């Protein structure tokens, strides 16, 4: 999604902004631009393409300035063109604006402004803002009043920032629903849509809440309420991620780095305090109905949760894709809704939680980004502690969420007396063995997975099949293949196959089947039955299975054999294998792995 940064203080702000928006590239974008203060006039430079290219094409670094704002755009209104790229100027060129979010009533505002003589250069919703600021400033001569009047007219979601030649030493910003932070350095102050915008300069951040605005200058900042204009005393939050943790550390892509970081991610998820997990458990236990929400990968994470809560705690907790939640879920004051979200900024998930809250439900969220909107919105936030996930494709954050859901289900099972203490201890021991097992598999099997992926790189269609808890793993693994390799992949429960899809089995479609350990006899046998069905039609099956001696011999067209592991961690290990399979397919096809097309790191629009 769009990224915002701004800085005031140092002399080489064009360069500071360059680093800032480069650190926001991971959010996904198609064009970018900057507005720089040049004495008392504003220079805007922008274009389509990557930050490095645009900076070079527009020769941005040659401008020396003490103040500026920058933006990466992910198109929502209007084509990907130079004219539609932020920042936007007012007619008199005294205001330059960048914006993240959507102004839903922009058409109506635009028509009104055009009638008053304002000329528009773009098709975007954002461009109404500089014109409104110009109009109100002409009437009042008061910048804060102009900002407040402008914002009053805007419907929708926004984090906006502007600079103005009427006050060349300050950056103004305001927010409703889209994230906005200030970065507080000694000699330089920042604004950003997330912490990465200023990660290289300061760890001190001020989180701006809805309906607040801020004025930032070299020596300080002031935060005020948009409705009352009263000053608000905001605490400084210290962000513990450092810029080194955010960098690639020798890996060719963040995706691979983050896959390899999973042993540590699991350790961190296991170290989340017991009392935090217990709070979630109590909220679920007390509720008459509980629901899980997430979208994309995090929906599959929560669907995994549904199976785990059912198996370990005897409690049916349906997972609903966040975007469908309001249509499907009859929540009330006796309900508890638990969201999962890496970014904590996903529009659909925030909307689902707000909907639940409007019906009186209690809410919780497992999130990775501290200070994110979701973490502040819910009654019970759980920070998963996975560290920055830079690749647009989610890997380590999803696995950590699954660990936390498993821990919660186990604790609930204990409380519900569905499992005995001894069983609980056994499961926890298995979870604690996971980091070493993943590490071993990553070290020993990556080469082989690479070869298999490379050999099958030209396969156009994959069917991903799993039964029981392996079904959400199949769905998530298919999504990984689609989003990073742009290869058609469909996740499906094995049982579905003979209800129509078997008709598709031929040489144009390959299957991947997630085989449970044979200690889960019923699941194991019925999964193998589906393999037989495909093989009987000469279909290709890549079996991902655990070493069971000779039992599976000759069943698969090709196989990935894993060391035997306890059943509770088996699906998680298979998911890691599928992440690598998607990664290597994508690199074989020379895809843009860390910034695949049409996906943004945090989807902050609905
Ligand atoms: C997939 C992916 C997306 C996100 C989805 C939700 O790899 O990254 O499907 O999972 O946009 O994002 P969060 O978890 O930030 O709410």
Coordinates of C-alpha atoms and ligand atoms in Angstrom, one line a residue:
X1 CA 0.0 0.0 0.0
X2 CA 1.0 3.6 -0.3
X3 CA 4.0 4.7 1.8
X4 CA 4.5 8.1 3.4
X5 CA 7.6 9.7 4.7
X6 CA 8.7 13.2 5.5
X7 CA 11.7 14.8 7.2
X8 CA 12.8 18.1 8.5
X9 CA 16.1 19.1 10.0
X10 CA 19.2 17.9 8.2
X11 CA 20.7 19.5 5.1
X12 CA 20.5 16.5 2.8
X13 CA 16.8 15.8 3.2
X14 CA 16.5 14.6 -0.4
X15 CA 18.8 11.7 0.5
X16 CA 17.1 11.1 3.8
X17 CA 13.8 10.8 2.0
X18 CA 15.4 8.4 -0.5
X19 CA 16.4 6.0 2.3
X20 CA 13.0 6.5 3.8
X21 CA 10.9 5.6 0.8
X22 CA 13.3 2.8 -0.1
X23 CA 12.6 1.3 3.3
X24 CA 8.9 1.5 2.4
X25 CA 9.2 -0.3 -1.0
X26 CA 8.3 -3.6 0.7
X27 CA 4.7 -2.3 1.0
X28 CA 4.4 -2.7 -2.8
X29 CA 4.0 0.3 -5.1
X30 CA 4.0 1.4 -8.7
X31 CA 5.2 5.0 -8.7
X32 CA 6.8 7.5 -6.3
X33 CA 7.6 11.1 -5.8
X34 CA 8.9 13.8 -3.5
X35 CA 8.1 17.4 -2.6
X36 CA 11.1 19.4 -1.4
X37 CA 11.2 22.9 0.1
X38 CA 13.5 25.2 -1.9
X39 CA 13.7 28.4 0.2
X40 CA 10.1 29.6 -0.2
X41 CA 8.9 27.5 -3.1
X42 CA 8.1 23.8 -3.5
X43 CA 9.8 21.5 -6.0
X44 CA 7.9 18.3 -6.9
X45 CA 9.6 15.4 -8.7
X46 CA 7.8 12.2 -9.4
X47 CA 7.4 9.4 -11.9
X48 CA 6.3 5.8 -12.4
X49 CA 8.8 3.1 -11.5
X50 CA 11.1 2.1 -8.6
X51 CA 12.5 4.5 -6.1
X52 CA 16.1 4.2 -7.4
X53 CA 15.0 4.7 -11.0
X54 CA 12.8 7.7 -10.3
X55 CA 15.5 9.4 -8.2
X56 CA 17.9 8.9 -11.0
X57 CA 15.6 9.9 -13.8
X58 CA 14.4 13.0 -12.0
X59 CA 17.9 13.9 -10.7
X60 CA 16.4 14.4 -7.2
X61 CA 19.6 14.2 -5.2
X62 CA 21.0 17.3 -6.7
X63 CA 18.5 19.4 -4.7
X64 CA 19.8 20.3 -1.2
X65 CA 17.0 21.1 1.2
X66 CA 16.2 20.9 4.9
X67 CA 12.5 19.7 4.5
X68 CA 10.5 17.5 2.3
X69 CA 7.9 14.7 2.0
X70 CA 7.9 11.6 -0.2
X71 CA 5.4 8.9 -1.2
X72 CA 5.2 5.5 -2.8
X73 CA 1.9 5.0 -4.6
X74 CA -0.1 1.8 -5.0
X75 CA -2.8 2.8 -7.6
X76 CA -6.4 2.7 -6.4
X77 CA -8.0 5.7 -8.2
X78 CA -6.6 6.3 -11.7
X79 CA -4.0 4.6 -13.8
X80 CA -0.3 4.2 -13.0
X81 CA 0.9 7.5 -14.6
X82 CA 3.2 10.3 -13.7
X83 CA 0.2 12.7 -13.4
X84 CA -1.5 10.3 -10.9
X85 CA 1.7 10.0 -8.8
X86 CA 1.9 11.9 -5.4
X87 CA 2.7 14.6 -4.3
X88 CA 0.0 16.9 -5.7
X89 CA 0.2 20.7 -5.8
X90 CA -2.5 23.3 -5.3
X91 CA -3.1 25.7 -8.3
X92 CA -0.9 28.4 -6.7
X93 CA 1.8 25.7 -6.0
X94 CA 2.0 26.7 -2.4
X95 CA 0.7 23.4 -1.0
X96 CA 2.1 19.9 -1.8
X97 CA 0.2 16.9 -0.4
X98 CA 0.7 13.2 -0.1
X99 CA -1.9 10.8 1.1
X100 CA -2.5 7.2 2.1
X101 CA -6.1 5.9 2.1
X102 CA -9.2 6.6 0.1
X103 CA -11.3 9.8 0.0
X104 CA -14.7 8.3 -0.9
X105 CA -16.5 11.6 -1.6
X106 CA -13.7 13.1 -3.8
X107 CA -15.9 13.2 -7.0
X108 CA -18.4 15.5 -5.4
X109 CA -15.6 17.7 -3.9
X110 CA -13.7 17.8 -7.2
X111 CA -16.8 19.0 -9.1
X112 CA -17.4 21.8 -6.6
X113 CA -13.7 22.9 -6.7
X114 CA -13.6 22.8 -10.5
X115 CA -16.7 25.1 -10.5
X116 CA -14.8 27.5 -8.3
X117 CA -12.0 27.5 -10.9
X118 CA -9.5 24.9 -9.5
X119 CA -7.6 23.0 -12.2
X120 CA -6.9 19.3 -11.7
X121 CA -3.9 17.4 -13.2
X122 CA -4.8 13.8 -12.1
X123 CA -7.6 11.3 -11.8
X124 CA -6.9 10.7 -8.1
X125 CA -9.0 11.2 -5.0
X126 CA -6.0 12.8 -3.3
X127 CA -5.8 15.9 -5.5
X128 CA -8.8 17.5 -3.9
X129 CA -6.8 18.0 -0.7
X130 CA -4.2 20.6 -1.9
X131 CA -7.0 22.6 -3.6
X132 CA -9.1 22.6 -0.5
X133 CA -6.1 23.7 1.6
X134 CA -5.4 26.5 -0.9
X135 CA -9.1 27.6 -0.8
X136 CA -9.4 27.7 3.0
X137 CA -6.0 29.4 3.4
X138 CA -7.0 32.2 1.0
X139 CA -10.0 32.8 3.3
X140 CA -8.4 32.4 6.7
X141 CA -4.7 32.9 6.4
X142 CA -4.5 30.3 9.1
X143 CA -2.8 27.0 8.2
X144 CA -4.2 24.9 11.1
X145 CA -7.7 26.2 10.5
X146 CA -7.3 25.3 6.8
X147 CA -6.2 21.8 7.6
X148 CA -9.1 21.3 10.0
X149 CA -11.7 22.7 7.5
X150 CA -10.3 20.5 4.8
X151 CA -10.3 17.4 6.9
X152 CA -13.9 18.1 8.0
X153 CA -15.0 17.7 4.4
X154 CA -13.2 14.5 3.7
X155 CA -15.0 11.2 3.9
X156 CA -13.1 7.9 4.0
X157 CA -9.7 7.0 5.3
X158 CA -6.5 9.0 5.3
X159 CA -3.1 9.7 6.5
X160 CA -2.1 13.0 4.9
X161 CA 0.9 15.1 5.0
X162 CA 1.6 18.5 3.4
X163 CA 4.3 21.1 3.2
X164 CA 3.6 24.7 2.3
X165 CA 5.6 27.7 1.2
X166 CA 3.5 29.8 3.7
X167 CA 5.5 28.0 6.5
X168 CA 8.6 26.5 5.0
X169 CA 10.0 25.0 8.2
X170 CA 7.1 22.7 9.1
X171 CA 5.4 19.5 8.0
X172 CA 1.7 19.2 8.7
X173 CA 0.0 15.8 8.9
X174 CA -3.3 14.3 10.0
X175 CA -4.9 11.0 10.2
X176 CA -8.1 9.0 10.2
X177 CA -7.9 5.2 10.0
X178 CA -4.7 5.0 8.0
X179 CA -1.5 4.6 10.0
X180 CA 0.7 7.6 10.8
X181 CA 3.7 8.0 13.1
X182 CA 6.2 10.7 14.0
X183 CA 9.9 9.8 14.3
X184 CA 11.7 11.9 16.9
X185 CA 15.4 12.3 16.3
X186 CA 17.7 14.9 18.0
X187 CA 18.4 17.1 15.0
X188 CA 15.8 15.8 12.6
X189 CA 12.1 14.9 12.9
X190 CA 10.1 12.6 10.7
X191 CA 6.7 11.5 9.7
X192 CA 6.0 8.0 8.3
X193 CA 3.3 5.5 7.5
X194 CA 5.3 3.1 9.5
X195 CA 8.4 2.8 11.5
X196 CA 10.6 1.7 8.5
X197 CA 10.2 5.2 7.1
X198 CA 12.8 6.4 9.7
X199 CA 14.3 3.2 11.0
X200 CA 17.8 4.3 10.0
X201 CA 17.6 7.4 12.1
X202 CA 15.7 7.0 15.3
X203 CA 13.8 4.4 17.4
X204 CA 11.7 7.0 19.1
X205 CA 8.2 7.2 17.6
X206 CA 5.0 9.0 18.5
X207 CA 1.9 7.2 17.3
X208 CA -0.8 9.6 15.9
X209 CA -4.3 8.4 16.6
X210 CA -7.5 9.0 14.6
X211 CA -8.7 12.6 14.3
X212 CA -5.4 14.0 15.4
X213 CA -3.0 16.2 13.5
X214 CA 0.6 17.1 14.1
X215 CA 3.0 20.0 13.1
X216 CA 6.6 18.9 12.9
X217 CA 9.7 21.1 12.8
X218 CA 13.4 20.6 13.2
X219 CA 13.2 21.4 16.9
X220 CA 10.0 19.8 17.9
X221 CA 6.5 18.6 17.3
X222 CA 3.0 19.4 18.5
X223 CA 0.0 17.0 18.3
X224 CA -3.5 18.3 18.5
X225 CA -7.1 17.1 18.3
X226 CA -8.7 17.7 14.9
X227 CA -12.1 18.4 16.4
X228 CA -11.2 20.6 19.4
X229 CA -7.8 21.9 18.3
X230 CA -6.6 21.1 21.9
X231 CA -3.0 20.0 22.3
X232 CA -2.4 16.4 23.3
X233 CA 0.5 15.1 25.3
X234 CA 1.6 12.0 23.4
X235 CA 4.1 9.5 24.9
X236 CA 7.2 8.4 22.9
X237 CA 7.2 4.8 22.0
X238 CA 10.5 3.1 21.7
X239 CA 10.6 0.7 18.7
X240 CA 13.0 -2.1 19.4
X241 CA 13.6 -3.3 15.8
X242 CA 16.9 -2.1 14.4
X243 CA 17.8 -1.4 10.8
X244 CA 20.2 -4.4 10.7
X245 CA 17.3 -6.8 11.5
X246 CA 15.5 -5.3 8.6
X247 CA 18.2 -5.8 6.1
X248 CA 18.8 -8.9 3.9
X249 CA 21.8 -10.2 5.8
X250 CA 23.4 -12.0 2.8
X251 CA 20.3 -13.7 1.5
X252 CA 19.3 -13.0 -2.2
X253 CA 15.8 -12.2 -1.1
X254 CA 14.0 -11.2 2.0
X255 CA 11.6 -14.1 1.4
X256 CA 14.4 -16.6 1.7
X257 CA 15.8 -14.8 4.7
X258 CA 12.5 -14.8 6.4
X259 CA 11.9 -18.5 5.7
X260 CA 15.3 -19.2 7.3
X261 CA 14.5 -17.0 10.3
X262 CA 11.6 -19.3 11.2
X263 CA 13.3 -21.3 13.8
X264 CA 13.9 -18.1 15.7
X265 CA 10.4 -16.9 15.0
X266 CA 9.0 -20.0 16.6
X267 CA 11.2 -19.5 19.6
X268 CA 9.9 -16.0 19.9
X269 CA 6.3 -17.1 19.6
X270 CA 6.9 -19.7 22.3
X271 CA 8.4 -17.0 24.5
X272 CA 5.3 -14.8 24.4
X273 CA 4.4 -14.6 28.1
X274 CA 2.0 -17.3 29.5
X275 CA -0.2 -14.6 31.0
X276 CA -0.8 -13.1 27.6
X277 CA -1.9 -16.4 26.2
X278 CA -4.0 -17.0 29.3
X279 CA -5.9 -13.7 28.8
X280 CA -6.9 -14.9 25.3
X281 CA -7.9 -18.3 26.7
X282 CA -10.1 -16.7 29.3
X283 CA -11.8 -14.4 26.8
X284 CA -12.6 -17.4 24.6
X285 CA -13.7 -19.5 27.5
X286 CA -16.0 -16.8 28.8
X287 CA -17.6 -16.1 25.4
X288 CA -20.8 -17.8 24.3
X289 CA -19.5 -17.7 20.7
X290 CA -16.0 -17.1 19.4
X291 CA -14.8 -16.3 15.9
X292 CA -11.4 -16.0 14.1
X293 CA -10.8 -13.5 11.4
X294 CA -8.0 -12.8 9.0
X295 CA -7.6 -12.3 5.3
X296 CA -5.3 -13.8 2.6
X297 CA -2.6 -15.8 4.4
X298 CA -3.9 -14.8 7.8
X299 CA -7.4 -16.2 6.9
X300 CA -5.7 -19.5 6.3
X301 CA -3.8 -19.1 9.5
X302 CA -7.1 -18.7 11.3
X303 CA -8.6 -21.6 9.5
X304 CA -5.7 -23.7 10.8
X305 CA -6.8 -22.3 14.2
X306 CA -10.4 -23.7 13.7
X307 CA -9.0 -27.2 13.3
X308 CA -6.6 -26.9 16.2
X309 CA -9.2 -25.5 18.6
X310 CA -11.5 -28.3 17.6
X311 CA -8.9 -31.0 18.0
X312 CA -7.1 -29.8 21.1
X313 CA -9.8 -27.8 23.0
X314 CA -13.1 -29.4 21.8
X315 CA -14.3 -25.9 20.8
X316 CA -15.6 -25.0 17.4
X317 CA -14.3 -21.5 16.6
X318 CA -15.1 -20.7 13.0
X319 CA -12.6 -18.8 10.9
X320 CA -14.2 -16.2 8.6
X321 CA -12.3 -14.2 6.0
X322 CA -12.3 -10.6 7.3
X323 CA -14.0 -9.2 4.2
X324 CA -16.9 -11.5 4.7
X325 CA -17.2 -11.2 8.4
X326 CA -20.0 -8.6 8.6
X327 CA -22.1 -10.6 6.1
X328 CA -21.8 -13.8 8.0
X329 CA -21.3 -13.5 11.6
X330 CA -24.0 -12.8 14.2
X331 CA -21.8 -11.5 17.0
X332 CA -23.1 -9.8 20.1
X333 CA -21.9 -8.7 23.6
X334 CA -21.3 -12.4 24.5
X335 CA -19.0 -13.0 21.6
X336 CA -15.2 -12.9 21.3
X337 CA -13.5 -12.2 18.0
X338 CA -9.8 -12.9 17.5
X339 CA -8.0 -11.5 14.5
X340 CA -4.6 -12.4 13.1
X341 CA -2.7 -9.8 11.1
X342 CA 1.0 -9.4 10.4
X343 CA 0.8 -5.7 9.7
X344 CA -2.1 -4.8 12.0
X345 CA -3.2 -2.4 9.3
X346 CA -5.3 -4.5 7.0
X347 CA -8.4 -2.6 6.1
X348 CA -10.7 -5.7 5.9
X349 CA -9.5 -7.1 9.3
X350 CA -9.8 -3.7 11.0
X351 CA -13.3 -3.3 9.6
X352 CA -14.3 -6.8 10.9
X353 CA -13.0 -6.0 14.4
X354 CA -14.8 -2.6 14.4
X355 CA -18.0 -4.3 13.2
X356 CA -17.6 -6.8 16.1
X357 CA -17.0 -4.0 18.6
X358 CA -20.0 -2.1 17.3
X359 CA -22.1 -5.1 18.2
X360 CA -20.6 -5.2 21.7
X361 CA -18.3 -8.1 21.2
X362 CA -14.9 -8.4 22.9
X363 CA -11.9 -8.6 20.6
X364 CA -8.3 -9.7 20.5
X365 CA -5.6 -9.8 17.8
X366 CA -2.3 -11.6 17.2
X367 CA -0.2 -9.0 15.4
X368 CA 3.4 -8.5 14.5
X369 CA 3.7 -4.7 14.3
X370 CA 3.8 -3.0 17.6
X371 CA 1.7 0.2 17.8
X372 CA -0.3 -0.8 14.7
X373 CA -4.0 0.2 14.4
X374 CA -5.2 -3.3 15.2
X375 CA -3.0 -3.7 18.2
X376 CA -4.4 -0.5 19.7
X377 CA -8.0 -1.2 18.7
X378 CA -8.6 -4.6 20.4
X379 CA -9.2 -5.5 24.0
X380 CA -6.5 -8.1 24.0
X381 CA -3.5 -7.5 21.7
X382 CA -0.9 -10.2 21.5
X383 CA 2.4 -9.2 19.9
X384 CA 3.9 -12.2 18.2
X385 CA 7.5 -10.8 18.2
X386 CA 8.5 -12.1 14.8
X387 CA 10.6 -9.0 13.9
X388 CA 10.2 -7.1 10.7
X389 CA 8.8 -9.1 7.8
X390 CA 10.0 -7.2 4.7
X391 CA 9.1 -9.5 1.8
X392 CA 5.5 -8.7 0.7
X393 CA 4.8 -12.5 0.9
X394 CA 4.1 -13.6 4.4
X395 CA 6.0 -16.6 5.7
X396 CA 7.5 -16.3 9.2
X397 CA 4.8 -14.1 10.6
X398 CA 2.1 -16.7 9.5
X399 CA 4.0 -19.6 11.2
X400 CA 4.4 -17.6 14.4
X401 CA 0.6 -16.9 14.5
X402 CA 0.0 -20.6 14.1
X403 CA 2.2 -21.4 17.0
X404 CA 0.4 -18.8 19.2
X405 CA -3.0 -20.3 18.1
X406 CA -1.8 -23.8 19.0
X407 CA -0.6 -22.6 22.4
X408 CA -3.9 -20.9 23.0
X409 CA -5.8 -24.0 21.9
X410 CA -3.7 -26.2 24.2
X411 CA -4.3 -24.0 27.2
X412 CA -8.0 -23.8 26.4
X413 CA -8.0 -27.6 26.1
X414 CA -6.4 -27.8 29.6
X415 CA -9.0 -25.5 31.0
X416 CA -11.9 -27.3 29.3
X417 CA -10.5 -30.6 30.5
X418 CA -10.4 -31.8 27.0
X419 CA -6.7 -32.7 27.5
X420 CA -4.8 -33.8 30.6
X421 CA -1.8 -32.0 31.9
X422 CA 0.5 -34.8 30.7
X423 CA -0.8 -34.5 27.2
X424 CA -0.4 -30.7 27.3
X425 CA 3.2 -31.1 28.4
X426 CA 3.8 -33.6 25.6
X427 CA 2.4 -31.2 23.0
X428 CA 4.4 -28.3 24.3
X429 CA 7.5 -30.4 24.2
X430 CA 6.8 -31.1 20.5
X431 CA 6.3 -27.4 19.8
X432 CA 9.6 -26.7 21.5
X433 CA 11.3 -29.2 19.2
X434 CA 10.1 -27.4 16.1
X435 CA 12.9 -24.8 15.8
X436 CA 15.6 -27.5 15.6
X437 CA 13.6 -29.6 13.2
X438 CA 12.9 -26.7 10.9
X439 CA 16.5 -25.7 11.0
X440 CA 17.6 -29.3 10.1
X441 CA 15.1 -29.5 7.2
X442 CA 16.1 -26.1 5.8
X443 CA 19.7 -27.1 5.9
X444 CA 19.4 -30.6 4.5
X445 CA 16.4 -30.4 2.1
X446 CA 16.6 -27.0 0.5
X447 CA 18.9 -28.2 -2.3
X448 CA 16.5 -31.0 -3.2
X449 CA 13.4 -28.8 -3.0
X450 CA 15.2 -26.3 -5.3
X451 CA 15.9 -29.1 -7.8
X452 CA 12.3 -30.3 -7.8
X453 CA 10.9 -26.8 -8.1
X454 CA 13.3 -26.0 -10.9
X455 CA 12.4 -29.2 -12.8
X456 CA 8.7 -28.4 -12.5
X457 CA 9.0 -24.6 -13.1
X458 CA 7.0 -24.8 -16.4
X459 CA 4.0 -26.6 -14.9
X460 CA 1.0 -24.3 -15.5
X461 CA -1.5 -25.7 -12.9
X462 CA -1.0 -27.2 -9.5
X463 CA -3.6 -28.8 -7.3
X464 CA -2.7 -28.6 -3.6
X465 CA -4.5 -31.2 -1.5
X466 CA -4.8 -31.9 2.2
X467 CA -7.3 -33.4 4.7
X468 CA -8.2 -32.1 8.1
X469 CA -5.6 -29.6 9.4
X470 CA -3.6 -30.2 6.2
X471 CA -6.4 -28.5 4.2
X472 CA -5.6 -25.0 5.4
X473 CA -1.9 -25.8 4.8
X474 CA -2.8 -26.8 1.2
X475 CA -4.7 -23.5 0.8
X476 CA -1.9 -21.4 2.2
X477 CA 0.7 -23.2 0.1
X478 CA -1.3 -22.7 -3.1
X479 CA -1.6 -19.0 -2.3
X480 CA 2.2 -18.8 -1.8
X481 CA 2.7 -20.3 -5.3
X482 CA 0.1 -18.0 -6.9
X483 CA 1.4 -14.8 -5.4
X484 CA 5.1 -15.2 -5.7
X485 CA 5.4 -17.4 -8.9
X486 CA 2.2 -16.3 -10.7
X487 CA 1.5 -19.9 -11.3
X488 CA -2.1 -21.2 -11.1
X489 CA -2.5 -23.2 -7.9
X490 CA -5.7 -24.3 -6.2
X491 CA -6.0 -25.5 -2.7
X492 CA -8.6 -28.1 -1.9
X493 CA -9.7 -30.7 0.7
X494 CA -8.8 -34.2 -0.5
X495 CA -12.4 -35.3 0.0
X496 CA -13.6 -32.7 -2.6
X497 CA -11.6 -34.2 -5.4
X498 CA -14.1 -37.0 -6.3
X499 CA -17.0 -34.5 -6.4
X500 CA -16.0 -33.0 -9.7
X501 CA -12.3 -31.9 -9.8
X502 CA -11.0 -35.4 -10.7
X503 CA -12.3 -34.6 -14.2
X504 CA -9.4 -32.1 -14.5
X505 CA -6.7 -34.7 -13.9
X506 CA -4.6 -35.0 -17.0
X507 CA -1.1 -34.1 -18.1
X508 CA -1.8 -30.4 -17.8
X509 CA -2.3 -30.4 -14.0
X510 CA 0.1 -31.6 -11.3
X511 CA -0.9 -32.3 -7.7
X512 CA 0.9 -31.8 -4.5
X513 CA -0.5 -33.9 -1.6
X514 CA 0.3 -33.2 2.1
X515 CA 0.5 -36.6 3.7
X516 CA 0.0 -36.8 7.5
X517 CA 2.2 -39.1 9.6
X518 CA 0.8 -42.6 9.6
X519 CA 0.2 -42.4 13.4
X520 CA -2.9 -40.4 12.4
X521 CA -4.3 -43.5 10.8
X522 CA -7.7 -42.4 9.5
X523 CA -6.3 -39.1 8.1
X524 CA -3.3 -40.9 6.6
X525 CA -5.3 -43.7 4.9
X526 CA -7.9 -41.3 3.5
X527 CA -5.3 -39.0 2.2
X528 CA -3.5 -41.9 0.4
X529 CA -6.9 -42.9 -1.1
X530 CA -7.0 -39.5 -2.9
X531 CA -3.4 -40.1 -4.1
X532 CA -4.6 -43.4 -5.6
X533 CA -7.5 -41.7 -7.3
X534 CA -5.2 -39.2 -9.1
X535 CA -2.6 -41.9 -9.9
X536 CA -5.3 -44.1 -11.4
X537 CA -6.0 -41.4 -13.9
X538 CA -2.2 -41.1 -14.7
X539 CA -2.1 -37.8 -12.8
X540 CA 1.3 -36.6 -11.5
X541 CA 1.5 -36.5 -7.7
X542 CA 4.3 -34.8 -5.7
X543 CA 3.9 -36.4 -2.2
X544 CA 5.2 -34.5 0.8
X545 CA 5.4 -37.2 3.5
X546 CA 7.3 -38.4 6.5
X547 CA 9.7 -41.3 6.4
X548 CA 7.5 -44.3 7.2
X549 CA 9.9 -47.0 6.1
X550 CA 8.6 -48.7 2.9
X551 CA 4.9 -47.9 3.4
X552 CA 4.6 -45.2 0.8
X553 CA 6.9 -46.8 -1.7
X554 CA 5.9 -46.4 -5.3
X555 CA 2.8 -44.3 -4.5
X556 CA 4.0 -41.0 -5.8
X557 CA 5.3 -39.7 -9.1
X558 CA 7.8 -37.7 -7.1
X559 CA 8.3 -37.3 -3.4
X560 CA 9.8 -35.1 -0.7
X561 CA 10.5 -37.3 2.3
X562 CA 10.8 -35.7 5.7
X563 CA 12.1 -37.2 9.0
X564 CA 9.4 -38.5 11.3
X565 CA 8.0 -35.8 13.6
X566 CA 5.3 -35.5 16.3
X567 CA 1.8 -35.1 14.6
X568 CA 1.1 -31.6 16.2
X569 CA 4.1 -30.0 14.3
X570 CA 3.8 -32.1 11.1
X571 CA 1.5 -29.7 9.2
X572 CA 3.7 -26.7 10.2
X573 CA 6.8 -28.4 8.8
X574 CA 5.0 -29.2 5.6
X575 CA 4.0 -25.6 5.2
X576 CA 7.7 -24.5 5.4
X577 CA 8.5 -27.0 2.7
X578 CA 5.8 -25.5 0.5
X579 CA 7.1 -22.0 1.2
X580 CA 10.5 -23.1 -0.2
X581 CA 8.9 -24.8 -3.1
X582 CA 7.0 -21.6 -4.1
X583 CA 10.2 -19.5 -3.5
X584 CA 12.4 -21.7 -5.8
X585 CA 9.7 -21.9 -8.5
X586 CA 9.5 -18.1 -8.4
X587 CA 13.3 -17.7 -8.7
X588 CA 13.5 -20.3 -11.5
X589 CA 10.9 -18.2 -13.3
X590 CA 12.8 -15.0 -12.5
X591 CA 9.9 -13.4 -10.6
X592 CA 10.3 -10.3 -8.5
X593 CA 10.2 -12.3 -5.3
X594 CA 10.2 -9.6 -2.6
X595 CA 7.8 -7.3 -4.5
X596 CA 5.6 -9.5 -6.6
X597 CA 3.0 -7.8 -8.8
X598 CA -0.4 -6.8 -7.5
X599 CA 0.3 -7.5 -3.8
X600 CA 1.0 -4.9 -1.1
X601 CA 2.5 -5.6 2.3
X602 CA -0.3 -4.0 4.1
X603 CA -3.6 -3.7 2.2
X604 CA -5.0 -0.6 3.8
X605 CA -7.9 -0.1 1.4
X606 CA -11.2 -2.1 1.2
Ligands
LIG1 C1 0.2 -13.4 1.6 C2 0.0 -12.1 2.1 C3 -1.4 -11.5 2.2 C4 -1.6 -11.1 3.6 C5 -3.0 -10.3 3.8 C6 -3.2 -10.0 5.2 O1 1.5 -13.8 1.6 O2 1.0 -11.5 2.5 O3 -2.4 -12.4 1.8 O4 -1.6 -12.2 4.5 O5 -3.0 -9.2 3.0 O6 -2.2 -9.2 5.8 P1 -2.0 -9.0 7.3 O7 -1.6 -10.3 7.9 O8 -1.0 -7.9 7.4 O9 -3.4 -8.5 7.9

